[in-house]
Amino acid sequence: MKKLLGLLCLCVIAFHSFSQSKDGGIAIIPEPVTLTKKAGEYVLPKRVIIVSNTQPEMQQVINLLRERLSIPTGAKVTVLNSSQIAAVRLILNKKTDTLLGKEGYRLAVTKKGIFIRANGPAGLFYGAQTLVQLFPKEIVSAARVRNIRWVSPCVAITDYPRFKWRGLMFDVARHFFTKAEVEAYIDNMAKYKLNLLHMHLTDDEGWRIEIKSLPRLTTVGAYNVKKVGYFGSFSPPEANEPRDYGGFYTQDDIREIVKYAKERFVDILPEIDVPGHSLAAVVAYPELSCTPGADQYHTRSGEHFMDFTKNGIKAGIDNTLCPANEKVYEFLDKVLTEVAGLFPFGYIHMGGDECAKNFWEQSDAIKALMQKEGLKTQQEVQSYFEKRVEKIVESKGKKFMGWDEILEGGLGPDATVMSWRGMKGGIEAAKMGHEVVMSPTTFAYLDYMQADPVIEPRVYATLRLNKTYEFEPAPDSVDSKLIIGGQANLWTEQVYNVRHLEYMTWPRAFAISEAVWSPKSRRNFDDFFSRVEKHFDRFNIAEIKYAPSVYDPVFTAKSMPDSTVQVELATEVRGLDIHYSFDNSFPDQFYPKYTEPLIVPKDAAMLKVITYRGDKPVGRMICMPVDELKKRAAHKRNFD
Ligand code: ACM
């Protein structure tokens, strides 16, 4: 009896913790809440009938299925209100299924047909996205693919999100990206059930949204000088270099982006970053700074002008709005009237990060404001500013949100905090009763490098896929109801084009989607990565770029007591072999395999490494100069 009970328990556990990776065919990202594999498969017929009501908000679910089930397969798709036979039935629950909420769904793939049930169209849309992931990878093709068996395994899935805010931030200010490029980004995020696009619309490099009452923001503020190289160290533009690089979204563009996103169940959060990061606004309207007329202001073209020191941030050029100037609040009122009218989403993000105070410190107007308002520090000056801006935002019927710097000097009672300098600010804000979105550099900064700087385009820091996968938006120490979600941020200082935008986003955004959608208890990196590889195959077919950095080894250099340098190599994922050479030739699988720390030979100049899975190279050929290893060993600075 005991044995029987044990067996029964095991079966129950197996039923609930079905691991996708154990079944070669199924690789859903983000991991659903429950997935039960059933016997058999559903074969897509040549004539696909979708049964659905055709109310307008169902149209996007129907469009998604119509496109994916016809273009690659060649099947003819018909949508009917009712039919005895159907390939897919989209069913809106008459009685609310409380487990599912607004965005959850139940998907049943049977040998006879496919059923997606949800309380609303968003749930059906996500069910349809999951269904697409159950068909062969060629289903993502933009063209007809022949000789494929268009089958899905039979499954029963119940799925709903862990957080309502599942975001990506796209910085369209540092480098401008077109409306079509933003829309393509939305398409990809929606496939992974991400529902919030945060558009960072303004910064020192450019103002990207047309404000009709303030035309100079975009006639002057939307352009800089095109430079390439390492951002922050570009040569300052010469007077004769054309300021014609950049662009902006007209209000019609914005309306179209918002509509496009809404049709994919994605909300758009606009960010107007003030009072720092405001050079483009100051260029257009210098009277908004505390230093009007002190400089010939130009939008930034990547030249060095900010110093981040232990004692604070210093700007070489005044890129701030002046909290002591009433014109600033009139300006923001105009901006926010138009922004609030364009974006239906309930929140407006007002930045607040990295505001240099060195020009404020010198300003008589700020000194007078401090005296009048009893403000003791520059943080309190910023806090005064934020509280006034919060009132303007709220006067437009929106909720005010800012980066975690808005906590400094005190914040308004209804402010929502986006925690980026780690989780600390978010925890502090939640403990004070504020709503929080977690987007910490430590787990969620997609502008960071994904592997060693010797191979990655160089940026400030490294954030590997396995670390991103550890992102836990709701720390135990706070009331989880106040953590409304999480998001990853992609700053684009070093992102010049869409292919690189995709490279920086994927696969880390897969990890983010799982952090914000899937149950915490179901997360497992090895299982996740086996699914990521299946999605790499899909991306290859869909011609979307992703970073293969996860296959590249991690280098750790150490100085040894006898003055030699030791190198440890490790891999981020299991099951890879690292082959290496010190003789300048290119290693392959016939070269020595790394098994233990290496001592760099006395006169060696280069360590070359490449990772293999069996006889297939999966990593990139990495050429690591021995001088670089020596430097890292001496400074105890490694990039893991
Ligand atoms: C930020 O990364 N400056 C919010």
XYZ file of C-alpha atoms and ligand atoms in Angstrom:
644
model
C 0.000 0.000 0.000
C 2.804 2.354 0.995
C 4.518 1.616 -2.307
C 1.318 2.279 -4.172
C 0.850 5.561 -2.326
C 4.439 6.544 -3.109
C 3.898 5.775 -6.763
C 0.702 7.790 -6.756
C 2.507 10.749 -5.173
C 5.232 10.529 -7.797
C 2.635 10.535 -10.570
C 0.951 13.595 -9.086
C 4.285 15.410 -8.822
C 5.188 14.445 -12.399
C 1.813 15.655 -13.597
C 2.256 19.076 -12.018
C 5.907 19.643 -12.773
C 6.046 18.560 -16.373
C 9.339 19.842 -17.659
C 9.198 21.046 -21.218
C 12.819 20.189 -21.908
C 12.118 16.509 -21.250
C 9.883 16.482 -24.274
C 11.858 17.352 -27.379
C 8.880 18.906 -29.103
C 7.618 21.475 -26.631
C 9.448 24.714 -25.868
C 7.165 27.461 -24.665
C 8.535 30.781 -23.427
C 7.501 32.063 -20.972
C 6.938 28.806 -19.106
C 3.175 28.270 -18.612
C 1.658 27.776 -15.172
C 0.677 24.172 -15.935
C 1.228 22.108 -19.030
C 0.102 18.529 -19.403
C 1.239 16.587 -22.395
C -1.387 14.237 -23.787
C -1.094 11.345 -26.196
C -1.251 12.136 -29.886
C -1.065 15.196 -32.058
C -3.286 17.579 -33.944
C -2.680 17.741 -37.687
C -3.507 21.092 -39.244
C -5.813 20.591 -42.229
C -5.402 22.343 -45.571
C -8.621 24.248 -44.885
C -8.476 25.773 -41.452
C -11.712 26.926 -39.875
C -11.463 29.285 -36.917
C -14.658 29.620 -34.945
C -14.894 32.902 -33.156
C -17.209 35.761 -32.577
C -15.988 38.617 -34.692
C -16.351 41.539 -32.303
C -13.648 44.141 -32.995
C -11.308 43.267 -30.137
C -11.186 39.642 -31.316
C -9.801 40.813 -34.621
C -6.165 40.810 -33.490
C -6.398 37.276 -32.148
C -7.948 36.193 -35.417
C -5.360 38.120 -37.436
C -2.498 36.483 -35.570
C -3.869 32.986 -36.135
C -4.879 33.715 -39.712
C -1.384 34.951 -40.547
C 0.602 32.189 -38.826
C -1.676 29.319 -39.838
C -1.759 30.336 -43.475
C 1.434 32.089 -44.689
C 3.973 29.388 -43.846
C 1.570 26.459 -44.234
C -0.298 27.425 -47.391
C -3.564 26.518 -45.631
C -6.717 28.445 -46.375
C -8.123 30.037 -43.239
C -11.816 30.800 -42.847
C -13.355 32.469 -39.828
C -16.929 31.501 -38.922
C -19.286 32.376 -36.112
C -20.172 28.747 -35.632
C -19.422 25.448 -37.307
C -19.637 21.737 -36.542
C -16.007 21.363 -37.505
C -13.215 23.731 -36.587
C -9.447 23.680 -36.304
C -9.421 26.378 -33.632
C -12.250 27.521 -31.403
C -11.768 30.850 -29.647
C -14.086 30.879 -26.675
C -14.811 33.884 -24.485
C -15.997 32.580 -21.132
C -19.610 33.449 -20.369
C -18.884 32.995 -16.672
C -15.589 34.475 -15.479
C -12.901 31.899 -14.785
C -11.388 33.628 -11.743
C -8.076 31.790 -11.909
C -7.307 33.305 -15.311
C -7.904 36.991 -14.637
C -7.851 39.321 -17.646
C -4.844 37.852 -19.418
C -4.901 34.128 -18.662
C -6.131 31.343 -20.935
C -6.752 27.642 -21.125
C -5.497 25.919 -24.245
C -6.492 22.397 -25.155
C -4.932 20.818 -28.212
C -6.730 17.554 -28.928
C -6.538 15.178 -31.873
C -9.845 16.617 -33.090
C -9.254 20.311 -32.656
C -7.871 23.210 -30.670
C -9.779 25.131 -27.991
C -8.637 28.412 -26.458
C -10.740 29.746 -23.612
C -10.284 33.039 -21.792
C -12.192 35.765 -19.998
C -11.199 38.365 -22.571
C -9.403 38.905 -25.876
C -5.978 39.433 -24.236
C -6.120 35.909 -22.816
C -7.106 34.489 -26.203
C -4.236 36.417 -27.801
C -1.748 34.892 -25.361
C -3.282 31.465 -25.882
C -2.809 31.943 -29.623
C 0.835 32.977 -29.085
C 1.376 29.777 -27.099
C -0.316 27.752 -29.816
C 2.067 29.190 -32.423
C 4.967 28.006 -30.268
C 3.548 24.452 -30.299
C 3.713 24.129 -34.090
C 7.012 23.393 -35.904
C 9.511 26.240 -35.895
C 8.843 27.009 -39.570
C 5.490 28.453 -38.459
C 7.317 31.762 -37.901
C 8.426 31.993 -41.521
C 7.450 35.018 -43.574
C 7.033 32.784 -46.626
C 5.508 29.399 -47.499
C 7.541 26.418 -46.279
C 6.887 23.080 -47.959
C 7.344 19.515 -46.752
C 6.588 20.219 -43.130
C 4.068 18.225 -41.111
C 2.061 21.013 -39.533
C 1.262 19.297 -36.274
C 1.021 20.279 -32.649
C 1.396 17.822 -29.784
C -1.782 17.355 -27.787
C -1.602 19.347 -24.567
C -3.709 20.938 -21.883
C -2.354 24.257 -20.690
C -3.621 26.611 -18.017
C -1.715 29.837 -17.951
C -1.859 33.349 -16.517
C 0.709 36.015 -15.649
C 2.415 36.548 -12.338
C 2.635 40.352 -12.813
C 0.439 42.809 -14.667
C 3.400 45.050 -15.657
C 5.699 43.116 -17.973
C 7.860 45.656 -19.615
C 10.694 46.519 -21.902
C 12.126 50.029 -22.035
C 13.287 51.179 -25.449
C 15.472 54.282 -25.507
C 14.590 56.016 -28.757
C 16.298 59.224 -27.605
C 19.997 58.318 -27.668
C 19.544 56.862 -31.110
C 16.341 57.442 -32.995
C 14.438 54.434 -34.304
C 11.647 54.758 -36.857
C 7.966 54.050 -36.293
C 8.262 50.817 -38.294
C 11.224 49.734 -36.161
C 9.307 50.421 -32.956
C 6.354 48.445 -34.293
C 8.578 45.481 -35.160
C 9.914 45.629 -31.597
C 6.321 45.524 -30.288
C 5.566 42.477 -32.454
C 8.463 40.581 -30.941
C 7.737 41.488 -27.344
C 4.080 40.482 -27.714
C 5.153 36.986 -28.819
C 6.636 36.548 -25.351
C 3.636 37.995 -23.495
C 5.380 41.253 -22.608
C 2.686 43.903 -22.408
C 4.355 47.227 -21.651
C 6.642 49.260 -23.871
C 8.294 52.128 -22.036
C 9.476 54.679 -24.597
C 12.292 56.889 -23.342
C 11.382 59.823 -25.561
C 13.693 62.621 -24.472
C 17.313 62.960 -23.490
C 20.440 65.034 -24.065
C 20.826 63.627 -27.574
C 17.344 64.335 -28.833
C 13.691 65.128 -28.179
C 11.653 62.577 -30.107
C 8.005 63.557 -29.787
C 6.293 66.405 -31.568
C 4.799 68.928 -29.146
C 2.733 71.249 -31.286
C 2.779 74.144 -28.819
C 6.595 73.925 -28.512
C 7.844 73.324 -32.054
C 11.535 73.989 -31.382
C 11.708 70.811 -29.274
C 11.751 68.866 -32.501
C 12.860 71.358 -35.151
C 16.056 71.996 -33.169
C 16.085 69.422 -30.374
C 15.666 66.256 -32.425
C 18.996 66.298 -34.260
C 22.670 65.939 -33.457
C 25.871 65.022 -35.287
C 26.268 61.420 -36.360
C 29.234 59.765 -34.687
C 30.357 56.189 -34.239
C 32.873 54.741 -31.815
C 32.662 54.585 -28.057
C 29.862 56.765 -26.783
C 31.033 59.203 -24.117
C 34.368 59.640 -25.806
C 33.373 60.930 -29.233
C 35.182 64.048 -30.378
C 33.101 67.169 -29.727
C 31.380 68.205 -32.951
C 33.052 70.932 -34.999
C 30.975 73.986 -35.883
C 30.758 72.882 -39.528
C 29.607 69.294 -38.882
C 25.987 68.886 -40.009
C 23.401 68.464 -37.247
C 21.111 66.299 -39.311
C 21.187 62.962 -37.486
C 18.103 61.840 -35.551
C 14.422 62.448 -36.028
C 11.184 62.426 -34.112
C 7.684 60.999 -34.100
C 4.907 63.244 -35.301
C 1.737 63.117 -33.254
C 0.196 60.981 -35.993
C 3.143 58.595 -35.702
C 2.567 58.347 -31.962
C -1.143 57.660 -32.425
C -0.282 54.923 -34.911
C 2.302 53.350 -32.591
C -0.153 53.424 -29.682
C -2.853 51.808 -31.837
C -0.449 49.199 -33.198
C 0.634 48.345 -29.663
C -2.918 48.226 -28.304
C -3.861 45.759 -31.031
C -1.142 43.522 -29.631
C -2.251 44.098 -26.042
C 0.778 46.269 -25.340
C 0.475 49.572 -23.469
C 2.916 52.387 -24.110
C 4.416 54.268 -21.198
C 5.850 57.619 -22.357
C 8.878 58.977 -20.522
C 9.770 62.673 -20.531
C 13.057 62.678 -18.632
C 13.393 65.800 -16.434
C 14.947 67.699 -14.719
C 18.286 66.091 -15.740
C 18.981 64.533 -19.146
C 17.198 67.583 -20.566
C 19.762 69.112 -22.892
C 17.550 68.740 -25.972
C 14.836 70.812 -24.244
C 17.401 73.362 -23.083
C 18.801 73.631 -26.612
C 15.320 74.395 -27.893
C 14.398 76.737 -25.037
C 17.544 77.872 -23.137
C 15.452 80.006 -20.789
C 14.334 76.760 -19.094
C 17.786 76.208 -17.565
C 19.249 77.988 -14.544
C 21.935 79.261 -16.917
C 20.226 80.881 -19.904
C 22.686 82.549 -22.204
C 25.657 81.029 -20.398
C 26.427 78.705 -23.257
C 25.757 77.995 -26.908
C 23.720 74.878 -26.227
C 23.779 71.956 -28.657
C 22.268 68.524 -28.407
C 24.833 65.986 -27.321
C 26.580 63.888 -29.955
C 28.184 61.378 -27.604
C 30.990 63.624 -26.404
C 32.056 63.349 -22.774
C 30.179 65.778 -20.540
C 29.048 64.018 -17.367
C 31.232 62.932 -14.457
C 29.850 60.361 -12.067
C 31.814 60.648 -8.827
C 31.301 59.479 -5.258
C 30.392 63.065 -4.397
C 27.680 63.349 -6.994
C 27.136 63.917 -10.669
C 28.707 66.884 -12.409
C 27.682 68.033 -15.861
C 30.095 70.011 -18.030
C 27.129 71.653 -19.784
C 23.921 72.535 -17.963
C 21.529 69.818 -19.132
C 18.907 70.480 -16.456
C 15.628 72.317 -16.199
C 15.634 74.956 -13.464
C 13.286 74.124 -10.543
C 13.331 77.798 -9.515
C 11.901 78.985 -12.818
C 8.103 79.184 -13.130
C 8.447 78.998 -16.927
C 9.616 75.394 -16.471
C 6.293 74.374 -14.937
C 4.385 76.209 -17.668
C 6.540 74.376 -20.209
C 5.858 71.012 -18.563
C 2.159 71.738 -18.381
C 2.110 72.267 -22.153
C 4.189 69.163 -22.808
C 2.092 67.007 -20.511
C -1.224 68.240 -21.889
C -0.178 66.937 -25.302
C 1.530 63.780 -24.030
C -1.475 62.850 -21.877
C -3.739 63.328 -24.893
C -1.642 61.040 -27.060
C -1.018 58.112 -24.719
C -4.072 56.424 -23.204
C -1.949 54.484 -20.670
C -2.596 55.527 -17.074
C 0.978 56.455 -16.131
C 3.465 59.047 -17.351
C 7.136 58.544 -16.465
C 8.920 61.781 -15.672
C 12.492 60.467 -15.376
C 14.248 62.117 -12.471
C 17.470 60.112 -12.795
C 21.076 61.258 -12.760
C 20.353 64.939 -12.366
C 23.578 66.937 -12.058
C 23.256 69.613 -9.407
C 26.463 71.583 -9.985
C 24.771 74.368 -11.944
C 21.941 74.579 -9.423
C 24.473 74.980 -6.611
C 25.801 78.125 -8.294
C 22.403 79.578 -9.172
C 21.053 82.623 -7.296
C 17.529 81.649 -8.337
C 17.963 78.225 -6.709
C 19.436 79.805 -3.579
C 16.386 82.090 -3.347
C 14.042 79.133 -3.877
C 15.777 77.170 -1.113
C 15.367 80.068 1.265
C 11.735 80.631 0.349
C 10.734 76.970 0.562
C 13.052 75.990 3.436
C 14.935 73.481 1.293
C 18.233 72.395 2.796
C 19.862 70.324 0.104
C 19.913 70.035 -3.657
C 18.088 66.690 -3.271
C 15.296 68.607 -1.573
C 15.325 71.047 -4.481
C 14.799 68.118 -6.836
C 12.120 66.734 -4.547
C 10.337 70.133 -4.639
C 10.484 69.943 -8.434
C 9.203 66.337 -8.554
C 6.242 67.100 -6.310
C 5.211 69.998 -8.517
C 5.600 67.867 -11.628
C 3.563 65.104 -9.985
C 0.715 67.595 -9.517
C 0.868 68.568 -13.198
C 0.833 64.920 -14.258
C -2.108 64.217 -11.977
C -3.950 67.277 -13.270
C -3.950 65.514 -16.656
C -5.616 62.450 -15.117
C -2.434 60.354 -15.080
C -0.315 58.653 -12.445
C 3.174 60.008 -11.875
C 6.148 57.688 -12.098
C 9.889 58.264 -11.874
C 13.252 56.563 -11.512
C 14.238 55.804 -7.920
C 16.080 59.122 -7.507
C 12.629 60.630 -6.860
C 12.866 59.049 -3.393
C 15.729 61.371 -2.487
C 14.529 64.392 -0.545
C 11.041 62.877 -0.212
C 8.412 61.972 -2.797
C 4.751 62.740 -3.354
C 2.184 60.389 -1.779
C 0.951 58.797 -5.003
C 4.212 58.492 -6.899
C 5.144 55.144 -8.457
C 8.827 54.278 -8.356
C 10.825 52.498 -11.022
C 13.786 50.980 -9.219
C 16.915 50.882 -11.372
C 19.887 51.328 -9.011
C 19.417 47.770 -7.817
C 16.346 46.663 -5.860
C 17.026 48.896 -2.850
C 15.008 51.924 -3.977
C 12.074 49.711 -4.907
C 12.128 47.973 -1.541
C 12.310 51.311 0.277
C 9.441 52.725 -1.794
C 7.259 49.637 -1.283
C 7.903 49.811 2.464
C 6.576 53.394 2.317
C 3.453 52.096 0.558
C 4.284 53.177 -2.998
C 3.729 51.101 -6.102
C 6.966 49.831 -7.608
C 8.213 48.470 -10.905
C 11.540 46.696 -10.568
C 14.086 47.211 -13.345
C 17.434 46.863 -11.598
C 20.766 47.193 -13.379
C 21.812 44.003 -11.610
C 19.383 41.817 -13.539
C 17.530 43.811 -16.142
C 19.818 46.203 -18.043
C 19.844 45.072 -21.628
C 22.398 47.683 -22.655
C 25.052 45.811 -20.669
C 27.404 43.378 -22.399
C 26.329 39.746 -22.526
C 29.790 38.209 -22.310
C 33.437 39.208 -22.156
C 34.311 42.712 -23.464
C 37.023 41.139 -25.576
C 34.248 39.934 -27.893
C 31.220 42.101 -27.059
C 30.716 45.688 -28.206
C 32.093 47.517 -25.175
C 29.696 49.077 -22.651
C 29.918 49.855 -18.929
C 29.205 46.454 -17.440
C 28.313 42.847 -18.103
C 25.015 41.090 -17.502
C 24.907 37.504 -18.647
C 21.791 35.542 -19.502
C 22.068 33.317 -16.420
C 22.166 36.366 -14.160
C 19.179 37.925 -15.947
C 17.335 34.678 -15.342
C 17.780 35.173 -11.585
C 15.663 38.351 -11.714
C 13.036 38.157 -8.957
C 10.882 41.286 -9.067
C 9.125 40.718 -5.716
C 11.592 40.396 -2.830
C 10.276 38.553 0.236
C 10.770 41.590 2.449
C 7.974 43.669 0.884
C 4.230 43.473 0.321
C 4.152 41.771 -3.057
C 0.937 43.614 -3.998
C 2.943 46.822 -4.267
C 5.364 45.317 -6.776
C 3.264 45.761 -9.858
C 5.843 44.199 -12.099
C 9.231 44.232 -13.686
C 10.886 45.365 -16.842
C 14.186 45.363 -18.662
C 15.754 48.544 -19.971
C 17.558 48.936 -23.242
C 19.512 52.180 -23.395
C 20.797 52.837 -26.870
C 23.949 54.918 -26.484
C 25.814 52.082 -28.189
C 22.942 50.757 -30.282
C 23.075 52.208 -33.765
C 20.751 49.956 -35.713
C 17.939 47.448 -35.472
C 20.054 44.327 -35.883
C 22.061 45.327 -32.846
C 18.891 46.306 -30.998
C 17.678 42.744 -31.481
C 21.069 41.343 -30.478
C 20.947 43.241 -27.193
C 17.348 42.284 -26.481
C 17.374 38.549 -27.156
C 17.814 36.136 -25.455
C 17.804 38.186 -22.242
C 14.244 39.394 -22.822
C 13.206 35.703 -22.833
C 14.509 35.547 -19.270
C 12.661 38.736 -18.366
C 9.418 37.421 -19.835
C 9.732 34.337 -17.672
C 10.546 36.436 -14.575
C 7.374 38.489 -14.966
C 4.989 35.857 -16.323
C 5.853 32.400 -15.001
C 5.355 31.062 -11.485
C 8.491 31.467 -9.400
C 8.351 27.771 -8.484
C 8.620 26.685 -12.128
C 11.825 28.489 -12.940
C 14.851 26.425 -13.803
C 17.758 27.768 -15.849
C 18.768 24.498 -17.540
C 15.211 23.843 -18.653
C 14.849 27.476 -19.723
C 18.012 27.384 -21.785
C 16.985 24.209 -23.596
C 13.861 26.129 -24.664
C 15.859 29.251 -25.553
C 17.840 27.204 -28.059
C 14.617 26.161 -29.765
C 13.666 29.831 -29.984
C 17.085 30.611 -31.488
C 16.066 28.245 -34.292
C 12.806 30.155 -34.674
C 14.635 33.472 -34.719
C 16.917 32.166 -37.452
C 13.852 31.443 -39.565
C 12.184 34.746 -38.704
C 15.473 36.585 -39.415
C 15.578 38.168 -35.987
C 19.027 38.607 -34.518
C 19.974 37.353 -31.057
C 23.211 37.272 -29.118
C 25.028 33.941 -29.111
C 27.140 35.242 -26.212
C 25.773 32.663 -23.799
C 27.960 30.071 -25.551
C 31.153 32.066 -24.993
C 33.320 31.200 -22.021
C 33.875 33.202 -18.873
C 37.536 34.102 -18.281
C 38.986 34.556 -14.795
C 42.616 35.646 -14.633
C 44.662 35.412 -11.453
C 48.242 36.349 -10.551
C 50.115 33.418 -9.079
C 52.778 33.665 -6.342
C 55.474 32.778 -8.911
C 54.363 35.770 -11.082
C 52.725 33.620 -13.722
C 49.121 34.251 -14.744
C 46.524 31.561 -14.307
C 43.358 31.507 -16.414
C 40.177 29.757 -15.418
C 37.586 29.171 -18.094
C 33.969 28.318 -17.419
C 30.769 28.104 -19.418
C 27.482 29.727 -18.625
C 25.496 26.699 -19.794
C 26.089 23.004 -19.320
C 27.414 20.478 -21.800
C 29.952 22.573 -23.692
C 33.646 21.872 -24.268
C 36.177 24.665 -24.514
C 39.117 24.176 -26.877
C 42.068 26.527 -26.789
C 45.435 27.486 -28.180
C 48.302 29.699 -27.048
C 50.197 29.444 -30.355
C 48.087 31.990 -32.301
C 46.420 29.329 -34.459
C 42.648 28.871 -34.467
C 41.515 26.065 -32.144
C 38.875 23.519 -33.127
C 37.592 20.330 -31.539
C 40.937 18.605 -32.185
C 42.803 21.126 -30.026
C 43.356 20.654 -26.299
C 40.157 20.647 -24.302
C 40.051 22.823 -21.228
C 39.843 20.670 -18.109
C 41.688 22.644 -15.446
C 43.094 26.157 -14.903
C 45.780 27.078 -17.429
C 49.089 28.752 -16.743
C 49.878 31.206 -19.518
C 53.157 30.088 -21.183
C 56.008 32.541 -20.693
C 56.139 34.156 -24.140
C 52.555 33.558 -25.256
C 50.834 36.598 -26.750
C 47.313 35.320 -27.346
C 44.887 32.824 -25.861
C 42.355 31.699 -28.452
C 39.298 29.774 -27.320
C 36.143 28.388 -28.832
C 33.319 26.324 -27.333
C 31.893 23.204 -28.919
C 28.940 20.988 -28.280
C 30.177 17.611 -29.488
C 31.692 18.281 -32.898
C 29.739 21.500 -33.506
C 31.229 24.905 -32.766
C 28.654 26.920 -30.841
C 30.749 29.737 -29.374
C 32.633 32.381 -31.284
C 36.387 32.348 -31.849
C 37.657 34.536 -29.044
C 41.119 36.043 -29.200
C 42.170 37.105 -25.727
C 45.470 39.034 -25.626
C 47.739 37.782 -22.870
C 48.443 41.416 -21.961
C 44.738 41.822 -21.216
C 44.797 38.738 -18.972
C 47.835 40.162 -17.149
C 46.055 43.475 -16.670
C 42.951 41.785 -15.277
C 45.040 39.596 -12.983
C 46.949 42.632 -11.677
C 43.772 44.637 -11.057
C 41.708 41.651 -9.916
C 39.117 42.785 -12.463
C 37.241 40.073 -14.299
C 33.982 40.169 -16.226
C 31.627 37.528 -14.988
C 19.020 55.118 -15.668
O 19.539 54.055 -16.038
N 19.714 56.238 -15.678
C 17.639 55.161 -15.219
